[in-house]
Amino acid sequence: MNKRKRQNIFIALCLAPATILFLIFMVSPTVDVFRMSFFERGAYSKTENYVGLQNFGVLLKDTRFIVACQNTIFLIVVVTVVTFALALFFAACLTREKVKGNNFFRIVFYIPNILSVVVISGVFSAIYDTKNGLLNSLASVFSGKTVSVLWKSEELVVISVAIALVWQAIGYYMVMYMASMSSIPESLYESAGLDGAGKMVQFFKITIPLIWTNIRTTLTFFIISTINMAFLFVKAMTSGGPNGSSEVVLSFMYSQKDAGLYGYSMAAGVVIFIFSFALSALVNKATKRETLQY
Amino acid sequence: MNSNKLFKTFVYVSLILLAVSIIVPVAWVFLASIKENKEFYGNPWSLPQGFYFQNFLEAFKKAGMGQYMLNSIIVTVVALILLLIIALPAAYCLARFNFKGRNILNTAFAAGLFVNVNYIVVPIFLMLKDGDSFLKNIFGKGFLLNNLFILALVYASTALPFTIYLLRSYFVALPHEFEEAGYIDGAGYFSTMVKIIFPMARPSIITVILFNFLSFWNEYIVSLTLLSAAGGRKTLPVGLINLMQGQQAKAQYGVMYAGLVLVMLPTLILYILVQKKLTEGMTVGGVKG
């Protein structure tokens, strides 16, 4: 009996700090996002007035928010599709093809993932600079005339952000896929090769089905992390500009907080919260297959 | 056979293209950081004419990057220590003991994996701000915002779900004989945990430290929000944003690129030293902050 009691005290002491901090800094702020979206709160006073769904009503008519939603969805789709395809391709190259310098490529491809988003946005400002940027000067050399594309103009800025996002993410997902691809037994490919299956057929009939569980997990990551990374990149690279044309939902939320419109800001937070969970659940459901074993 | 060769060439070309697109811009920033300011008006592809170390001195002293670096080191180290002290025992208990509420806690921490700190940074800011105005009424001074220690505490707390998840999956797989041996020797719960279990978990602990070091060192949204006082303490990435905006306006590019190098050099060195561990550990954890 005494032993039982001592054990319970030990468990309580071990778990108390983590649980308390988790409640204070994660659970309560999450609940607050939802609660505050129904209130209006002044920038300088603590008083909150209940306004019901008014914040959401205003949000739906706010053109800046609508642009932010469009950009977010565009980035999720484009960045996911491009990164997914490239990461799978490069993972397959490095595991299936006997490439010289295999290790070197893996190490280099992962580098963007360890850099701060602020550093990456600095690197890309050197790439995108209109007058002395690496991209334009390279294009000038190849085309023979002065190229001065405005990479951060209203028309191109979202695509420029998408390129930076893909650049940053490829290595991470590639390493994830490489791990599961390298555990597929070589004999499967050998017998498929004997049956006359080419590389493409092998890739789609053996590799993809066998790493399907891994692909499903990463698709959920793609959604959550693109929403988040798009915010980090936009905030550091463009601050949502020019003219709000590169705003994404989280950066919109943050700018409303800076404007002191806390309730309104949180209404945008609720939208992105629900959106990301719903989309993840949907993708999870749509990609459900019977697990294959080898 | 010919199409096979063609495919192989295609593979190499794509691999080299991607590698170049990563190495060239990063190397360019390193070279740009030692260029004199007038060199930025010519061809961007020209090599630096000399080693203009002045940029680094200016970034370090005048732009305050030295102080920011010290702040970043303090925040990162404190956050890592707090995180390990808090997460290790919690993960151990969640993995090794049966008690009431264990499933609820496990589910709660797992759900926390899906809540990114950037989603909840505004309520955290408001909570600390309200706390400060409350403290001001009593002590005449608030100390929750613009406090490096509180920032470290927020970093550690929001890293708990990922860290507990990773450590727990390691502890679950250990055979129970280890603890029984400890108890037979007369060791209590606490000393068994600290002296027998934790040393065995060293590989997982190193993975946890690596990932969280990178995420704390590189983080900037929470830092920007919680250390908001003008002229107050900043961490390195936030200082870099200010430097980038300031130097671009003043067209002093060399100092800006020196600042970039100062932020990325520590992570690059660490990466080169432990790259194997990092990419291996990732597939165990498999979650990104």
XYZ file of C-alpha atoms in Angstrom:
583
model
C 0.000 0.000 0.000
C 2.799 2.323 0.945
C 4.622 1.430 -2.239
C 1.556 2.293 -4.295
C 1.345 5.683 -2.613
C 5.030 6.429 -3.170
C 4.640 5.516 -6.813
C 1.663 7.835 -7.229
C 3.552 10.724 -5.673
C 6.481 10.079 -7.992
C 4.230 10.024 -11.069
C 2.442 13.193 -10.021
C 5.723 15.047 -9.480
C 7.037 13.946 -12.868
C 3.930 14.890 -14.780
C 2.878 18.078 -12.998
C 5.323 20.560 -14.626
C 4.701 19.324 -18.164
C 0.947 19.214 -17.699
C 0.746 22.661 -16.108
C 2.889 24.317 -18.797
C 0.983 22.505 -21.519
C -2.287 23.795 -20.069
C -1.032 27.375 -19.694
C 0.821 27.824 -22.977
C -1.000 25.489 -25.355
C -4.487 24.439 -24.215
C -5.631 27.753 -22.832
C -4.397 29.846 -25.818
C -6.084 27.401 -28.205
C -9.371 27.720 -26.326
C -8.821 31.484 -26.297
C -8.564 31.628 -30.094
C -12.106 30.289 -30.330
C -13.513 32.246 -27.390
C -12.064 35.591 -28.413
C -13.421 35.356 -31.927
C -16.863 36.073 -30.447
C -15.692 39.206 -28.652
C -14.453 42.645 -29.434
C -11.556 43.884 -27.417
C -9.965 47.289 -27.427
C -6.275 47.689 -28.051
C -5.661 49.511 -24.777
C -8.226 48.134 -22.380
C -9.008 44.640 -21.242
C -12.775 44.996 -21.531
C -14.385 42.581 -23.927
C -17.816 42.939 -25.501
C -19.693 39.942 -26.791
C -20.496 40.481 -30.459
C -21.623 37.020 -31.510
C -20.735 36.117 -35.065
C -20.163 39.713 -36.140
C -16.392 39.272 -36.574
C -16.982 36.415 -38.997
C -19.552 38.442 -40.911
C -17.062 41.284 -41.434
C -14.352 38.789 -42.322
C -16.331 37.322 -45.217
C -16.705 40.779 -46.762
C -13.062 41.799 -46.227
C -11.372 41.642 -49.638
C -7.937 41.457 -48.002
C -9.020 38.323 -46.151
C -10.447 36.781 -49.293
C -7.157 37.394 -51.124
C -5.367 35.817 -48.149
C -7.587 32.722 -48.388
C -7.016 32.401 -52.123
C -3.255 32.707 -51.681
C -3.249 30.145 -48.877
C -5.192 27.606 -50.936
C -3.057 28.295 -54.013
C 0.134 27.782 -52.009
C -1.122 24.601 -50.326
C -2.024 23.053 -53.674
C 0.974 24.198 -55.719
C 3.642 23.719 -53.055
C 2.276 20.307 -52.078
C 2.051 18.985 -55.634
C 5.452 20.296 -56.758
C 7.341 19.406 -53.574
C 5.707 15.989 -53.410
C 6.616 15.135 -57.008
C 10.184 16.435 -56.766
C 10.850 14.878 -53.363
C 9.604 11.478 -54.553
C 11.633 11.737 -57.750
C 14.866 12.668 -55.978
C 14.332 10.096 -53.241
C 13.860 7.405 -55.885
C 16.971 8.600 -57.739
C 19.109 8.444 -54.626
C 17.839 5.067 -53.396
C 17.197 3.145 -56.622
C 19.786 4.499 -59.058
C 23.384 3.873 -58.182
C 24.324 7.517 -58.213
C 27.870 8.675 -57.599
C 28.070 11.208 -54.783
C 24.835 9.902 -53.286
C 25.733 11.100 -49.817
C 26.820 14.521 -51.043
C 23.465 15.169 -52.723
C 21.535 14.058 -49.659
C 23.543 16.357 -47.418
C 23.196 19.352 -49.745
C 19.468 18.902 -50.367
C 18.750 18.987 -46.652
C 20.604 22.277 -46.047
C 17.636 24.647 -46.674
C 15.711 22.856 -43.948
C 18.184 23.854 -41.242
C 18.307 27.542 -42.182
C 16.145 30.127 -40.488
C 13.300 31.424 -42.630
C 14.761 34.885 -42.091
C 18.048 33.733 -43.611
C 16.232 32.097 -46.534
C 14.279 35.270 -47.207
C 17.592 37.162 -47.206
C 19.049 34.659 -49.656
C 16.007 35.010 -51.881
C 16.117 38.783 -51.774
C 19.563 38.420 -53.366
C 18.094 36.047 -55.944
C 14.995 38.104 -56.743
C 16.521 41.599 -56.713
C 15.347 43.378 -59.856
C 18.537 45.216 -60.747
C 21.362 43.092 -59.368
C 19.557 39.862 -58.576
C 21.052 36.479 -59.423
C 17.990 35.344 -61.362
C 17.640 38.393 -63.581
C 21.346 38.672 -64.298
C 21.474 34.990 -65.193
C 18.506 35.444 -67.524
C 20.231 38.479 -69.055
C 23.325 36.442 -69.828
C 21.306 33.698 -71.499
C 18.957 35.951 -73.449
C 21.576 38.514 -74.403
C 19.477 41.492 -73.304
C 18.803 43.112 -69.955
C 16.075 41.233 -68.136
C 14.412 43.098 -65.298
C 11.541 40.969 -64.096
C 9.907 42.333 -60.945
C 9.797 39.091 -58.957
C 8.039 40.719 -56.054
C 5.403 42.585 -58.072
C 1.700 42.048 -57.419
C 1.397 39.524 -60.252
C 4.441 37.400 -59.453
C 4.922 37.673 -55.715
C 2.885 34.587 -54.740
C 4.762 32.457 -57.255
C 8.076 33.793 -55.945
C 7.030 32.813 -52.418
C 5.951 29.378 -53.703
C 9.385 28.816 -55.254
C 11.096 29.665 -51.970
C 8.736 27.305 -50.099
C 9.456 24.413 -52.455
C 13.209 25.116 -52.312
C 13.043 24.912 -48.550
C 10.905 21.768 -48.291
C 12.211 19.320 -50.930
C 15.112 17.978 -48.861
C 13.026 17.322 -45.787
C 10.423 15.222 -47.553
C 13.062 13.560 -49.718
C 14.837 12.230 -46.622
C 11.506 10.985 -45.250
C 10.738 9.072 -48.446
C 14.295 7.779 -48.752
C 14.034 6.102 -45.362
C 10.954 4.106 -46.286
C 12.087 3.428 -49.862
C 15.389 1.945 -48.747
C 13.575 -0.617 -46.601
C 11.820 -2.139 -49.625
C 13.597 -5.438 -50.394
C 15.737 -5.405 -53.527
C 14.362 -8.820 -54.568
C 10.994 -7.272 -55.445
C 12.622 -5.036 -58.033
C 14.756 -7.874 -59.358
C 11.811 -10.153 -60.024
C 9.825 -7.284 -61.524
C 12.798 -6.542 -63.782
C 12.887 -10.186 -64.888
C 9.199 -9.948 -65.743
C 10.079 -7.062 -68.021
C 8.754 -4.188 -65.906
C 10.525 -0.922 -66.722
C 11.632 1.733 -64.236
C 8.400 3.708 -64.483
C 6.256 0.643 -63.937
C 8.414 -0.421 -60.997
C 8.107 3.022 -59.467
C 4.314 3.190 -59.713
C 3.567 -0.485 -59.024
C 6.138 -1.268 -56.350
C 7.616 1.837 -54.754
C 4.509 4.019 -54.425
C 2.152 1.315 -53.050
C 4.748 0.106 -50.557
C 5.479 3.532 -49.082
C 1.825 4.563 -49.145
C 1.528 4.845 -45.338
C 4.458 7.231 -45.315
C 2.975 9.259 -48.178
C -0.306 9.627 -46.313
C 1.426 10.923 -43.197
C 3.477 13.417 -45.164
C 0.410 14.728 -47.010
C -1.072 15.746 -43.662
C 2.245 17.420 -42.797
C 2.223 19.226 -46.122
C -1.066 20.944 -45.317
C -0.225 21.971 -41.779
C 3.337 22.958 -42.531
C 2.576 24.859 -45.747
C -0.012 26.999 -43.946
C 2.566 27.756 -41.292
C 5.654 28.138 -43.492
C 3.778 30.341 -45.962
C 3.168 32.728 -43.055
C 6.838 32.711 -42.011
C 8.035 33.346 -45.561
C 5.473 36.044 -46.325
C 6.184 37.858 -43.081
C 9.945 37.868 -43.672
C 10.005 38.284 -47.463
C 7.129 40.579 -48.355
C 5.188 41.578 -45.190
C 2.076 40.689 -47.189
C 2.787 43.329 -49.822
C 2.750 44.852 -52.344
C -0.753 46.046 -51.504
C -1.755 42.940 -49.585
C -1.314 40.813 -52.709
C 0.836 38.173 -50.980
C -1.113 38.028 -47.710
C -1.893 34.533 -46.369
C -4.438 33.760 -43.658
C -1.976 33.590 -40.762
C -0.180 36.774 -41.814
C -3.583 38.456 -42.106
C -4.349 37.272 -38.574
C -1.031 38.671 -37.362
C -1.490 42.032 -39.067
C -4.922 42.435 -37.439
C -3.283 41.780 -34.090
C -0.776 44.538 -34.850
C -3.724 46.804 -35.678
C -5.141 46.043 -32.212
C -8.222 44.246 -33.562
C -7.815 41.183 -31.382
C -11.275 39.659 -31.739
C -11.197 40.111 -35.495
C -7.715 38.625 -35.671
C -8.887 35.563 -33.767
C -11.864 35.078 -36.088
C -9.313 34.628 -38.898
C -7.454 32.236 -36.583
C -10.605 30.144 -36.100
C -11.134 29.936 -39.860
C -7.599 28.655 -40.489
C -7.776 26.265 -37.517
C -10.969 24.630 -38.763
C -9.835 24.735 -42.381
C -6.534 22.980 -41.699
C -8.131 20.254 -39.593
C -10.949 19.664 -42.049
C -8.563 19.491 -44.987
C -6.218 17.116 -43.164
C -9.127 14.844 -42.254
C -10.397 14.948 -45.825
C -7.000 14.096 -47.320
C -6.539 11.373 -44.752
C -9.868 9.838 -45.705
C -9.411 10.195 -49.457
C -6.021 8.481 -49.417
C -7.086 5.519 -47.317
C -5.999 2.237 -48.919
C -5.444 -1.241 -47.637
C -1.922 -1.440 -46.264
C 0.384 -3.543 -48.387
C 3.011 -5.750 -46.809
C 6.245 -7.034 -48.192
C 20.322 0.183 -73.295
C 20.461 3.590 -74.890
C 17.295 4.825 -73.188
C 18.769 3.620 -69.922
C 21.797 5.826 -70.471
C 19.578 8.750 -71.377
C 17.615 8.268 -68.173
C 20.801 8.151 -66.149
C 21.947 11.425 -67.702
C 18.580 12.966 -66.917
C 18.913 11.831 -63.290
C 22.368 13.379 -62.951
C 21.334 16.633 -64.601
C 18.363 17.035 -62.256
C 20.424 16.165 -59.180
C 23.143 18.629 -60.134
C 20.614 21.372 -60.958
C 18.994 21.125 -57.540
C 22.370 20.961 -55.791
C 23.527 24.061 -57.678
C 20.327 25.926 -56.842
C 21.101 25.357 -53.171
C 24.881 25.740 -53.050
C 25.218 28.778 -55.308
C 22.886 31.194 -53.460
C 24.238 30.150 -50.054
C 27.858 30.442 -51.210
C 27.020 33.748 -52.871
C 25.819 35.148 -49.542
C 29.102 34.095 -47.934
C 31.089 35.838 -50.680
C 28.854 38.906 -50.574
C 29.489 39.240 -46.852
C 33.148 40.104 -47.509
C 32.475 42.516 -50.388
C 32.894 46.233 -50.079
C 29.764 48.276 -50.610
C 30.796 49.689 -53.989
C 31.220 46.168 -55.345
C 27.454 45.645 -55.166
C 26.775 48.060 -58.002
C 28.551 46.016 -60.641
C 27.988 42.494 -61.861
C 26.520 40.374 -59.028
C 28.561 37.373 -60.198
C 31.945 39.036 -59.753
C 34.128 37.619 -57.006
C 35.029 39.798 -54.033
C 38.088 41.973 -54.618
C 39.404 41.430 -51.146
C 38.446 40.241 -47.724
C 36.465 43.146 -46.346
C 36.085 42.022 -42.749
C 34.772 45.459 -41.760
C 31.223 44.241 -42.585
C 31.324 41.746 -39.748
C 32.697 44.236 -37.262
C 29.993 46.694 -38.193
C 27.234 44.060 -37.983
C 28.587 42.853 -34.667
C 29.074 46.208 -32.988
C 27.018 48.919 -34.664
C 24.041 46.803 -35.670
C 24.063 45.038 -32.305
C 24.287 41.536 -33.746
C 26.801 40.596 -31.042
C 24.295 41.380 -28.311
C 21.519 39.627 -30.251
C 23.686 36.570 -30.604
C 24.262 36.480 -26.863
C 20.481 36.794 -26.310
C 19.846 33.954 -28.755
C 22.365 31.748 -27.000
C 20.764 32.462 -23.607
C 17.227 31.791 -24.849
C 18.188 28.618 -26.708
C 20.225 27.142 -23.855
C 17.667 27.977 -21.154
C 14.814 26.640 -23.295
C 16.678 23.387 -23.986
C 17.497 22.843 -20.304
C 13.919 23.573 -19.230
C 12.564 21.326 -21.943
C 14.716 18.358 -20.944
C 14.045 18.740 -17.209
C 10.297 18.888 -17.835
C 9.820 16.506 -20.755
C 12.091 13.612 -19.721
C 10.304 12.616 -16.488
C 6.889 13.187 -18.063
C 7.684 11.043 -21.095
C 9.144 8.369 -18.816
C 6.026 8.141 -16.651
C 3.679 8.193 -19.621
C 5.588 5.310 -21.159
C 6.350 3.108 -18.147
C 3.590 3.392 -15.550
C -0.090 2.555 -15.496
C -2.168 5.168 -13.753
C -5.504 6.891 -14.002
C -5.627 9.573 -16.671
C -2.698 8.208 -18.624
C -4.686 7.780 -21.811
C -6.179 11.247 -21.548
C -2.737 12.809 -21.144
C -1.296 10.796 -24.023
C -4.128 11.857 -26.299
C -3.834 15.489 -25.202
C -0.098 15.659 -25.914
C -0.612 13.865 -29.248
C -3.286 16.404 -30.201
C -0.806 19.139 -29.263
C 1.383 17.941 -32.150
C -1.125 19.490 -34.526
C -1.302 22.882 -32.828
C 1.449 25.044 -34.211
C 2.686 27.822 -31.971
C 2.089 30.394 -34.723
C -1.631 29.667 -34.556
C -1.782 30.578 -30.889
C 0.871 33.280 -30.590
C -1.686 36.108 -30.331
C -3.514 34.685 -27.269
C -0.156 33.920 -25.638
C 0.879 37.527 -26.208
C -2.399 38.851 -24.774
C -2.185 36.549 -21.751
C 1.296 37.870 -20.940
C 0.235 41.446 -21.641
C -2.730 41.125 -19.259
C -0.421 39.517 -16.741
C 1.908 42.471 -17.033
C -0.807 45.052 -16.438
C -1.951 43.022 -13.434
C 1.607 42.956 -12.064
C 1.950 46.667 -12.730
C -0.973 47.336 -10.394
C 0.687 45.430 -7.569
C 4.436 45.906 -8.026
C 4.388 48.924 -10.324
C 6.247 46.891 -12.941
C 5.456 44.067 -15.310
C 8.084 41.547 -16.311
C 6.367 38.957 -18.486
C 6.837 40.592 -21.880
C 10.324 41.512 -23.103
C 11.780 38.830 -20.874
C 14.252 36.332 -22.317
C 13.433 33.750 -19.652
C 9.690 33.863 -20.383
C 10.431 33.517 -24.105
C 12.521 30.428 -23.325
C 9.669 29.073 -21.192
C 7.199 29.532 -24.060
C 9.608 27.797 -26.452
C 10.040 24.876 -24.060
C 6.301 24.554 -23.376
C 5.263 24.586 -27.011
C 7.964 22.017 -27.846
C 6.600 19.590 -25.220
C 4.206 17.565 -27.422
C 6.857 16.759 -30.034
C 9.558 16.047 -27.456
C 7.364 13.865 -25.246
C 6.148 11.969 -28.307
C 9.701 11.267 -29.421
C 11.063 10.291 -26.009
C 8.008 8.250 -25.096
C 8.320 6.087 -28.201
C 11.859 5.280 -27.074
C 10.974 4.520 -23.435
C 8.036 2.288 -24.413
C 10.354 -0.069 -26.270
C 12.701 -0.703 -23.295
C 12.301 -4.001 -21.435
C 11.012 -3.709 -17.851
C 13.927 -5.680 -16.397
C 16.023 -2.526 -16.228
C 13.831 -0.939 -13.594
C 13.333 -4.168 -11.684
C 17.087 -4.510 -11.369
C 17.222 -0.991 -9.977
C 14.435 -1.610 -7.456
C 16.040 -4.844 -6.254
C 19.241 -2.939 -5.609
C 17.159 -0.732 -3.362
C 17.080 2.315 -5.596
C 13.941 4.479 -5.453
C 11.822 5.504 -8.407
C 13.650 8.750 -8.891
C 17.193 7.426 -8.795
C 16.264 4.471 -11.017
C 14.920 6.893 -13.585
C 17.868 9.270 -13.438
C 20.689 6.771 -13.040
C 19.519 3.810 -15.120
C 16.951 4.894 -17.681
C 18.084 8.366 -18.761
C 21.665 7.365 -19.606
C 20.289 4.650 -21.875
C 18.085 7.169 -23.650
C 21.094 9.229 -24.742
C 20.609 8.784 -28.509
C 16.999 9.986 -28.273
C 17.998 12.849 -26.011
C 20.601 13.975 -28.537
C 17.998 13.866 -31.328
C 15.654 15.948 -29.186
C 18.381 18.502 -28.491
C 19.348 18.758 -32.173
C 15.856 19.348 -33.482
C 14.873 21.738 -30.773
C 18.145 23.649 -31.034
C 17.432 24.302 -34.709
C 13.840 25.305 -34.098
C 14.636 27.590 -31.118
C 17.655 29.197 -32.785
C 15.776 29.892 -36.030
C 12.403 30.873 -34.538
C 11.306 34.449 -35.082
C 7.524 34.993 -34.886
C 7.132 34.296 -31.159
C 10.340 36.176 -30.425
C 9.169 39.159 -32.484
C 5.850 39.175 -30.627
C 7.025 38.656 -27.060
C 10.155 40.852 -27.245
C 8.396 43.799 -28.808
C 9.771 46.769 -26.858
C 11.505 49.247 -29.156
C 15.255 49.166 -28.554
C 14.785 46.258 -26.176
C 16.362 42.834 -26.241
C 16.011 40.868 -29.449
C 17.037 37.440 -30.627
C 19.289 36.983 -33.644
C 16.666 36.313 -36.372
C 14.570 39.309 -35.281
C 17.702 41.458 -35.155
C 18.480 40.225 -38.655
C 15.064 41.310 -39.951
C 15.664 44.792 -38.536
C 19.170 44.822 -39.986
C 17.894 43.706 -43.398
C 15.258 46.412 -43.490
C 17.641 49.081 -42.207
C 20.581 48.218 -44.455
C 18.442 47.883 -47.544
C 17.122 51.391 -46.966
C 20.665 52.655 -46.468
C 21.911 50.432 -49.338
C 24.647 48.916 -47.179
C 24.474 45.406 -48.497
C 27.752 44.088 -47.151
C 26.705 44.468 -43.523
C 23.368 42.824 -44.256
C 25.003 39.756 -45.759
C 27.480 39.617 -42.878
C 24.417 39.478 -40.597
C 22.977 36.603 -42.643
C 26.241 34.697 -42.286
C 26.285 35.261 -38.527
C 22.825 33.684 -38.187
C 23.372 30.684 -40.436
C 26.970 29.805 -39.605
C 26.254 28.096 -36.246
C 23.492 25.930 -37.728
C 25.608 25.050 -40.761
C 28.573 24.016 -38.611
C 26.314 21.943 -36.374
C 24.704 20.356 -39.421
C 28.012 19.373 -40.984
C 29.093 17.807 -37.683
C 25.951 15.799 -37.053
C 24.162 15.557 -40.408
C 23.906 11.789 -40.231
C 22.297 11.821 -36.828
C 19.867 14.533 -37.892
C 18.509 12.828 -40.996
C 18.341 9.496 -39.178
C 16.611 10.994 -36.159
C 14.085 12.701 -38.375
C 12.628 9.428 -39.552
C 12.116 8.365 -35.949
C 10.348 11.557 -34.967
C 8.973 12.428 -38.321
C 7.262 15.595 -37.160
C 8.121 19.108 -38.105
C 7.491 22.145 -35.976
